[in-house]
PDB file of C-alpha atoms in Angstrom:
ATOM      1  CA  MET A 169      51.514  68.547 147.375  1.00 41.00           C
ATOM      2  CA  THR A 170      50.867  69.900 143.901  1.00 45.00           C
ATOM      3  CA  ALA A 171      48.536  68.036 141.590  1.00 58.00           C
ATOM      4  CA  THR A 172      47.460  68.520 138.026  1.00 69.00           C
ATOM      5  CA  PRO A 173      43.987  70.064 137.969  1.00 80.00           C
ATOM      6  CA  LEU A 174      41.289  67.495 137.339  1.00 83.00           C
ATOM      7  CA  THR A 175      38.857  67.703 134.478  1.00 88.00           C
ATOM      8  CA  ALA A 176      35.149  67.305 135.197  1.00 90.00           C
ATOM      9  CA  PRO A 177      35.049  63.866 133.488  1.00 89.00           C
ATOM     10  CA  GLN A 178      38.046  62.656 135.520  1.00 94.00           C
ATOM     11  CA  LEU A 179      36.407  63.796 138.735  1.00 95.00           C
ATOM     12  CA  ARG A 180      33.178  61.958 137.810  1.00 96.00           C
ATOM     13  CA  PHE A 181      35.175  58.773 137.194  1.00 97.00           C
ATOM     14  CA  PHE A 182      36.948  59.162 140.547  1.00 97.00           C
ATOM     15  CA  GLU A 183      33.698  59.736 142.433  1.00 96.00           C
ATOM     16  CA  ALA A 184      32.093  56.764 140.685  1.00 97.00           C
ATOM     17  CA  GLY A 185      35.128  54.592 141.420  1.00 97.00           C
ATOM     18  CA  LEU A 186      35.031  55.447 145.116  1.00 96.00           C
ATOM     19  CA  ASP A 187      31.269  54.808 145.154  1.00 95.00           C
ATOM     20  CA  LEU A 188      31.799  51.391 143.519  1.00 96.00           C
ATOM     21  CA  LEU A 189      34.453  50.533 146.068  1.00 96.00           C
ATOM     22  CA  ALA A 190      32.207  51.679 148.928  1.00 92.00           C
ATOM     23  CA  GLU A 191      29.059  49.927 147.778  1.00 93.00           C
ATOM     24  CA  GLU A 192      30.317  46.767 146.080  1.00 94.00           C
ATOM     25  CA  GLY A 193      33.936  46.307 147.139  1.00 93.00           C
ATOM     26  CA  TYR A 194      37.235  46.005 145.354  1.00 95.00           C
ATOM     27  CA  GLY A 195      36.044  43.204 143.042  1.00 95.00           C
ATOM     28  CA  ALA A 196      33.481  45.551 141.449  1.00 95.00           C
ATOM     29  CA  LEU A 197      36.064  48.116 140.349  1.00 97.00           C
ATOM     30  CA  LYS A 198      36.079  47.264 136.653  1.00 97.00           C
ATOM     31  CA  LEU A 199      35.738  49.312 133.476  1.00 97.00           C
ATOM     32  CA  ALA A 200      32.193  48.318 132.426  1.00 97.00           C
ATOM     33  CA  PRO A 201      30.551  48.858 135.839  1.00 97.00           C
ATOM     34  CA  LEU A 202      32.466  52.124 136.236  1.00 98.00           C
ATOM     35  CA  CYS A 203      31.268  53.447 132.855  1.00 97.00           C
ATOM     36  CA  ARG A 204      27.681  52.362 133.599  1.00 96.00           C
ATOM     37  CA  ARG A 205      27.800  54.234 136.888  1.00 96.00           C
ATOM     38  CA  VAL A 206      29.120  57.387 135.194  1.00 96.00           C
ATOM     39  CA  GLY A 207      26.597  56.919 132.367  1.00 96.00           C
ATOM     40  CA  VAL A 208      29.120  56.933 129.528  1.00 96.00           C
ATOM     41  CA  THR A 209      30.671  54.554 127.026  1.00 94.00           C
ATOM     42  CA  THR A 210      34.117  53.045 127.401  1.00 95.00           C
ATOM     43  CA  GLY A 211      35.212  55.425 124.638  1.00 94.00           C
ATOM     44  CA  SER A 212      34.513  58.329 126.986  1.00 94.00           C
ATOM     45  CA  PHE A 213      36.646  56.656 129.626  1.00 96.00           C
ATOM     46  CA  TYR A 214      39.566  56.496 127.182  1.00 96.00           C
ATOM     47  CA  HIS A 215      39.153  60.211 126.445  1.00 94.00           C
ATOM     48  CA  ALA A 216      39.682  60.883 130.157  1.00 94.00           C
ATOM     49  CA  PHE A 217      42.405  58.254 130.808  1.00 96.00           C
ATOM     50  CA  PRO A 218      44.779  56.504 128.402  1.00 96.00           C
ATOM     51  CA  ASN A 219      44.367  53.101 130.090  1.00 97.00           C
ATOM     52  CA  TRP A 220      43.043  51.304 133.179  1.00 97.00           C
ATOM     53  CA  PRO A 221      46.302  51.345 135.212  1.00 97.00           C
ATOM     54  CA  THR A 222      46.587  55.105 134.723  1.00 96.00           C
ATOM     55  CA  TYR A 223      43.031  55.462 136.025  1.00 97.00           C
ATOM     56  CA  THR A 224      43.528  53.256 139.079  1.00 97.00           C
ATOM     57  CA  ASP A 225      46.790  55.027 139.973  1.00 96.00           C
ATOM     58  CA  ALA A 226      45.099  58.412 139.600  1.00 96.00           C
ATOM     59  CA  LEU A 227      42.065  57.218 141.605  1.00 97.00           C
ATOM     60  CA  LEU A 228      44.306  56.196 144.490  1.00 97.00           C
ATOM     61  CA  GLN A 229      46.212  59.483 144.380  1.00 95.00           C
ATOM     62  CA  HIS A 230      42.889  61.354 144.358  1.00 94.00           C
ATOM     63  CA  TRP A 231      41.765  59.339 147.402  1.00 95.00           C
ATOM     64  CA  TYR A 232      45.047  60.109 149.139  1.00 93.00           C
ATOM     65  CA  ARG A 233      44.867  63.856 148.423  1.00 90.00           C
ATOM     66  CA  GLU A 234      41.201  64.248 149.311  1.00 88.00           C
ATOM     67  CA  ARG A 235      40.994  61.970 152.348  1.00 86.00           C
ATOM     68  CA  THR A 236      44.404  62.236 153.958  1.00 86.00           C
ATOM     69  CA  GLY A 237      46.383  65.132 152.538  1.00 84.00           C
ATOM     70  CA  ARG A 238      43.528  67.612 152.841  1.00 83.00           C
ATOM     71  CA  ALA A 239      42.784  66.641 156.454  1.00 83.00           C
ATOM     72  CA  GLN A 240      46.438  67.061 157.363  1.00 85.00           C
ATOM     73  CA  VAL A 241      46.601  70.494 155.714  1.00 88.00           C
ATOM     74  CA  LEU A 242      43.480  71.616 157.588  1.00 85.00           C
ATOM     75  CA  ALA A 243      44.860  70.277 160.869  1.00 86.00           C
ATOM     76  CA  ASP A 244      48.199  71.998 160.270  1.00 87.00           C
ATOM     77  CA  GLU A 245      46.420  75.309 159.607  1.00 91.00           C
ATOM     78  CA  GLU A 246      44.440  75.155 162.868  1.00 92.00           C
ATOM     79  CA  ASP A 247      46.330  76.836 165.714  1.00 92.00           C
ATOM     80  CA  ASP A 248      43.969  75.885 168.538  1.00 95.00           C
ATOM     81  CA  PRO A 249      44.873  72.348 169.712  1.00 94.00           C
ATOM     82  CA  THR A 250      41.341  71.553 170.891  1.00 94.00           C
ATOM     83  CA  ARG A 251      39.807  72.594 167.569  1.00 94.00           C
ATOM     84  CA  ARG A 252      42.513  70.635 165.718  1.00 94.00           C
ATOM     85  CA  VAL A 253      41.526  67.439 167.543  1.00 95.00           C
ATOM     86  CA  GLU A 254      37.846  68.180 166.867  1.00 94.00           C
ATOM     87  CA  LEU A 255      38.569  68.681 163.177  1.00 93.00           C
ATOM     88  CA  LEU A 256      40.360  65.317 162.987  1.00 94.00           C
ATOM     89  CA  VAL A 257      37.522  63.497 164.773  1.00 95.00           C
ATOM     90  CA  ARG A 258      35.087  65.008 162.287  1.00 93.00           C
ATOM     91  CA  ALA A 259      37.325  64.029 159.339  1.00 92.00           C
ATOM     92  CA  ALA A 260      37.561  60.436 160.610  1.00 93.00           C
ATOM     93  CA  VAL A 261      33.793  60.123 161.027  1.00 93.00           C
ATOM     94  CA  ASP A 262      33.173  61.600 157.564  1.00 91.00           C
ATOM     95  CA  LEU A 263      35.518  59.270 155.667  1.00 90.00           C
ATOM     96  CA  PRO A 264      33.939  57.043 152.995  1.00 89.00           C
ATOM     97  CA  HIS A 265      34.395  53.980 155.203  1.00 91.00           C
ATOM     98  CA  GLY A 266      33.205  51.417 152.662  1.00 91.00           C
ATOM     99  CA  ALA A 267      35.702  52.702 150.103  1.00 94.00           C
ATOM    100  CA  GLU A 268      38.428  52.791 152.754  1.00 94.00           C
ATOM    101  CA  ALA A 269      37.741  49.132 153.628  1.00 94.00           C
ATOM    102  CA  ALA A 270      37.787  48.148 149.941  1.00 96.00           C
ATOM    103  CA  ILE A 271      41.111  49.916 149.434  1.00 97.00           C
ATOM    104  CA  ARG A 272      42.528  47.866 152.323  1.00 96.00           C
ATOM    105  CA  VAL A 273      41.378  44.696 150.535  1.00 95.00           C
ATOM    106  CA  TRP A 274      43.001  45.992 147.351  1.00 97.00           C
ATOM    107  CA  ALA A 275      46.205  46.656 149.308  1.00 97.00           C
ATOM    108  CA  GLY A 276      46.197  42.990 150.279  1.00 96.00           C
ATOM    109  CA  VAL A 277      46.607  41.916 146.656  1.00 96.00           C
ATOM    110  CA  ASP A 278      48.587  44.786 145.096  1.00 97.00           C
ATOM    111  CA  PRO A 279      52.001  45.769 146.511  1.00 97.00           C
ATOM    112  CA  ALA A 280      51.815  49.311 145.083  1.00 96.00           C
ATOM    113  CA  VAL A 281      48.461  49.880 146.780  1.00 97.00           C
ATOM    114  CA  ALA A 282      49.843  48.337 149.976  1.00 97.00           C
ATOM    115  CA  GLN A 283      52.711  50.832 149.883  1.00 97.00           C
ATOM    116  CA  LEU A 284      50.308  53.768 149.478  1.00 96.00           C
ATOM    117  CA  GLN A 285      48.048  52.365 152.215  1.00 96.00           C
ATOM    118  CA  GLN A 286      51.049  52.181 154.552  1.00 96.00           C
ATOM    119  CA  GLN A 287      51.941  55.779 153.706  1.00 95.00           C
ATOM    120  CA  VAL A 288      48.361  56.869 154.416  1.00 95.00           C
ATOM    121  CA  ASP A 289      48.290  54.943 157.698  1.00 95.00           C
ATOM    122  CA  ASP A 290      51.625  56.377 158.824  1.00 95.00           C
ATOM    123  CA  GLN A 291      50.603  59.922 157.922  1.00 93.00           C
ATOM    124  CA  ARG A 292      47.195  59.668 159.592  1.00 93.00           C
ATOM    125  CA  LEU A 293      48.680  58.191 162.764  1.00 95.00           C
ATOM    126  CA  ALA A 294      51.378  60.883 162.925  1.00 94.00           C
ATOM    127  CA  THR A 295      48.852  63.680 162.336  1.00 94.00           C
ATOM    128  CA  VAL A 296      46.505  62.419 165.060  1.00 95.00           C
ATOM    129  CA  THR A 297      49.310  61.780 167.528  1.00 95.00           C
ATOM    130  CA  GLU A 298      50.782  65.250 166.984  1.00 94.00           C
ATOM    131  CA  ALA A 299      47.368  66.859 167.410  1.00 95.00           C
ATOM    132  CA  LEU A 300      46.680  64.939 170.614  1.00 95.00           C
ATOM    133  CA  ALA A 301      50.120  65.746 172.008  1.00 95.00           C
ATOM    134  CA  ALA A 302      49.580  69.452 171.311  1.00 94.00           C
ATOM    135  CA  ALA A 303      46.261  69.340 173.164  1.00 94.00           C
ATOM    136  CA  MET A 304      47.720  67.609 176.205  1.00 94.00           C
ATOM    137  CA  PRO A 305      50.054  68.921 178.940  1.00 92.00           C
ATOM    138  CA  PRO A 306      53.824  68.604 178.553  1.00 92.00           C
ATOM    139  CA  GLY A 307      55.001  65.177 179.632  1.00 92.00           C
ATOM    140  CA  SER A 308      51.959  63.423 178.123  1.00 93.00           C
ATOM    141  CA  GLU A 309      53.696  62.362 174.915  1.00 94.00           C
ATOM    142  CA  GLU A 310      53.477  58.627 175.673  1.00 96.00           C
ATOM    143  CA  LEU A 311      49.766  58.921 176.435  1.00 95.00           C
ATOM    144  CA  ALA A 312      49.286  60.887 173.190  1.00 96.00           C
ATOM    145  CA  VAL A 313      50.991  58.074 171.261  1.00 97.00           C
ATOM    146  CA  ASN A 314      48.799  55.465 172.959  1.00 96.00           C
ATOM    147  CA  LEU A 315      45.600  57.433 172.359  1.00 97.00           C
ATOM    148  CA  GLY A 316      46.591  58.086 168.738  1.00 96.00           C
ATOM    149  CA  GLN A 317      47.138  54.380 168.188  1.00 97.00           C
ATOM    150  CA  ALA A 318      43.833  53.585 169.888  1.00 97.00           C
ATOM    151  CA  ALA A 319      42.015  56.015 167.580  1.00 96.00           C
ATOM    152  CA  PHE A 320      43.757  54.541 164.543  1.00 95.00           C
ATOM    153  CA  PHE A 321      42.956  50.948 165.568  1.00 95.00           C
ATOM    154  CA  LEU A 322      39.374  51.968 166.246  1.00 95.00           C
ATOM    155  CA  LEU A 323      38.981  53.522 162.801  1.00 94.00           C
ATOM    156  CA  VAL A 324      40.502  50.573 160.931  1.00 94.00           C
ATOM    157  CA  GLY A 325      38.545  48.071 163.007  1.00 93.00           C
ATOM    158  CA  TYR A 326      35.324  49.948 162.392  1.00 93.00           C
ATOM    159  CA  GLU A 327      35.925  49.914 158.643  1.00 91.00           C
ATOM    160  CA  GLN A 328      36.733  46.206 158.573  1.00 89.00           C
ATOM    161  CA  SER A 329      34.031  44.968 160.933  1.00 86.00           C
ATOM    162  CA  HIS A 330      30.732  45.958 159.305  1.00 67.00           C
ATOM    163  CA  ALA A 331      29.767  46.977 162.819  1.00 60.00           C
ATOM    164  CA  THR A 332      26.270  47.998 163.691  1.00 64.00           C
ATOM    165  CA  GLY A 333      25.653  51.445 165.053  1.00 69.00           C
ATOM    166  CA  GLY A 334      26.983  53.271 162.025  1.00 85.00           C
ATOM    167  CA  ARG A 335      28.870  56.521 162.126  1.00 88.00           C
ATOM    168  CA  GLU A 336      27.230  57.499 165.408  1.00 91.00           C
ATOM    169  CA  ALA A 337      28.886  54.553 167.169  1.00 90.00           C
ATOM    170  CA  LEU A 338      32.249  55.406 165.613  1.00 93.00           C
ATOM    171  CA  GLU A 339      31.913  59.039 166.628  1.00 94.00           C
ATOM    172  CA  TRP A 340      30.940  58.080 170.172  1.00 94.00           C
ATOM    173  CA  ALA A 341      34.037  55.873 170.508  1.00 94.00           C
ATOM    174  CA  LEU A 342      36.357  58.499 169.010  1.00 96.00           C
ATOM    175  CA  ARG A 343      34.899  61.068 171.415  1.00 95.00           C
ATOM    176  CA  LEU A 344      35.969  58.856 174.327  1.00 94.00           C
ATOM    177  CA  ILE A 345      39.550  59.127 173.112  1.00 95.00           C
ATOM    178  CA  GLN A 346      39.142  62.855 172.496  1.00 95.00           C
ATOM    179  CA  ASP A 347      37.704  63.358 175.986  1.00 94.00           C
ATOM    180  CA  ARG A 348      40.552  61.389 177.555  1.00 93.00           C
ATOM    181  CA  ALA A 349      43.127  63.493 175.698  1.00 93.00           C
ATOM    182  CA  LEU A 350      41.478  66.815 176.441  1.00 91.00           C
ATOM    183  CA  GLY A 351      40.747  65.775 180.006  1.00 88.00           C
ATOM    184  CA  ALA A 352      44.473  65.301 180.453  1.00 61.00           C
ATOM    185  CA  ARG A 353      44.861  69.071 179.989  1.00 54.00           C
ATOM    186  CA  HIS A 354      43.180  69.518 183.355  1.00 48.00           C
ATOM    187  CA  GLN A 355      45.182  66.866 185.147  1.00 47.00           C
ATOM    188  CA  PRO A 356      48.771  66.978 186.273  1.00 46.00           C
ATOM    189  CA  ALA A 357      51.288  65.591 183.823  1.00 47.00           C
ATOM    190  CA  PRO A 358      52.147  61.944 184.459  1.00 48.00           C
ATOM    191  CA  ALA A 359      55.206  61.333 186.596  1.00 49.00           C
ATOM    192  CA  PRO A 360      58.266  60.247 184.650  1.00 51.00           C
ATOM    193  CA  ARG A 361      58.978  56.534 184.673  1.00 50.00           C
ATOM    194  CA  PRO A 362      61.837  55.446 186.904  1.00 52.00           C
TER     195      PRO A 362
END
């Protein structure tokens, strides 16, 4: 995954865009509020990006690279299955959940965003499932799939629910899944289905 290096102004606009999404939702992602947040004029925006669609496309690609692609690369580089699962739990807890929820709203009204969201979801689910399967005994593939889906549903539900308890509650729930997966290492593999 090769990307053109970002300029400092572009990075500031991306960070501000993700902050707007996180704090005020998809409806707040507009040029004037974005420029106010960055502390620049709209002219400065047009020095960094030729137009609004170019910015929003680049913002989404930045989100994808930083929040999904990077976590997958780190997981792929970790040889120890237990540490790989730990790394993914940490990455899930540390996501900008407000921005993630706003991007899901955006995906509901924009087919291109929906396509990217589906790609992100598929990649995250595959990465988690593979990591869980590697940490579990042979023959536990079905359980790894189920636990991966449970973790994915938990994350998406957390982001959409405005649940109380904050990141600590999310981490606690993800740790239950992690403990179940890692606990399976010390149990016999499930018997094959007849």
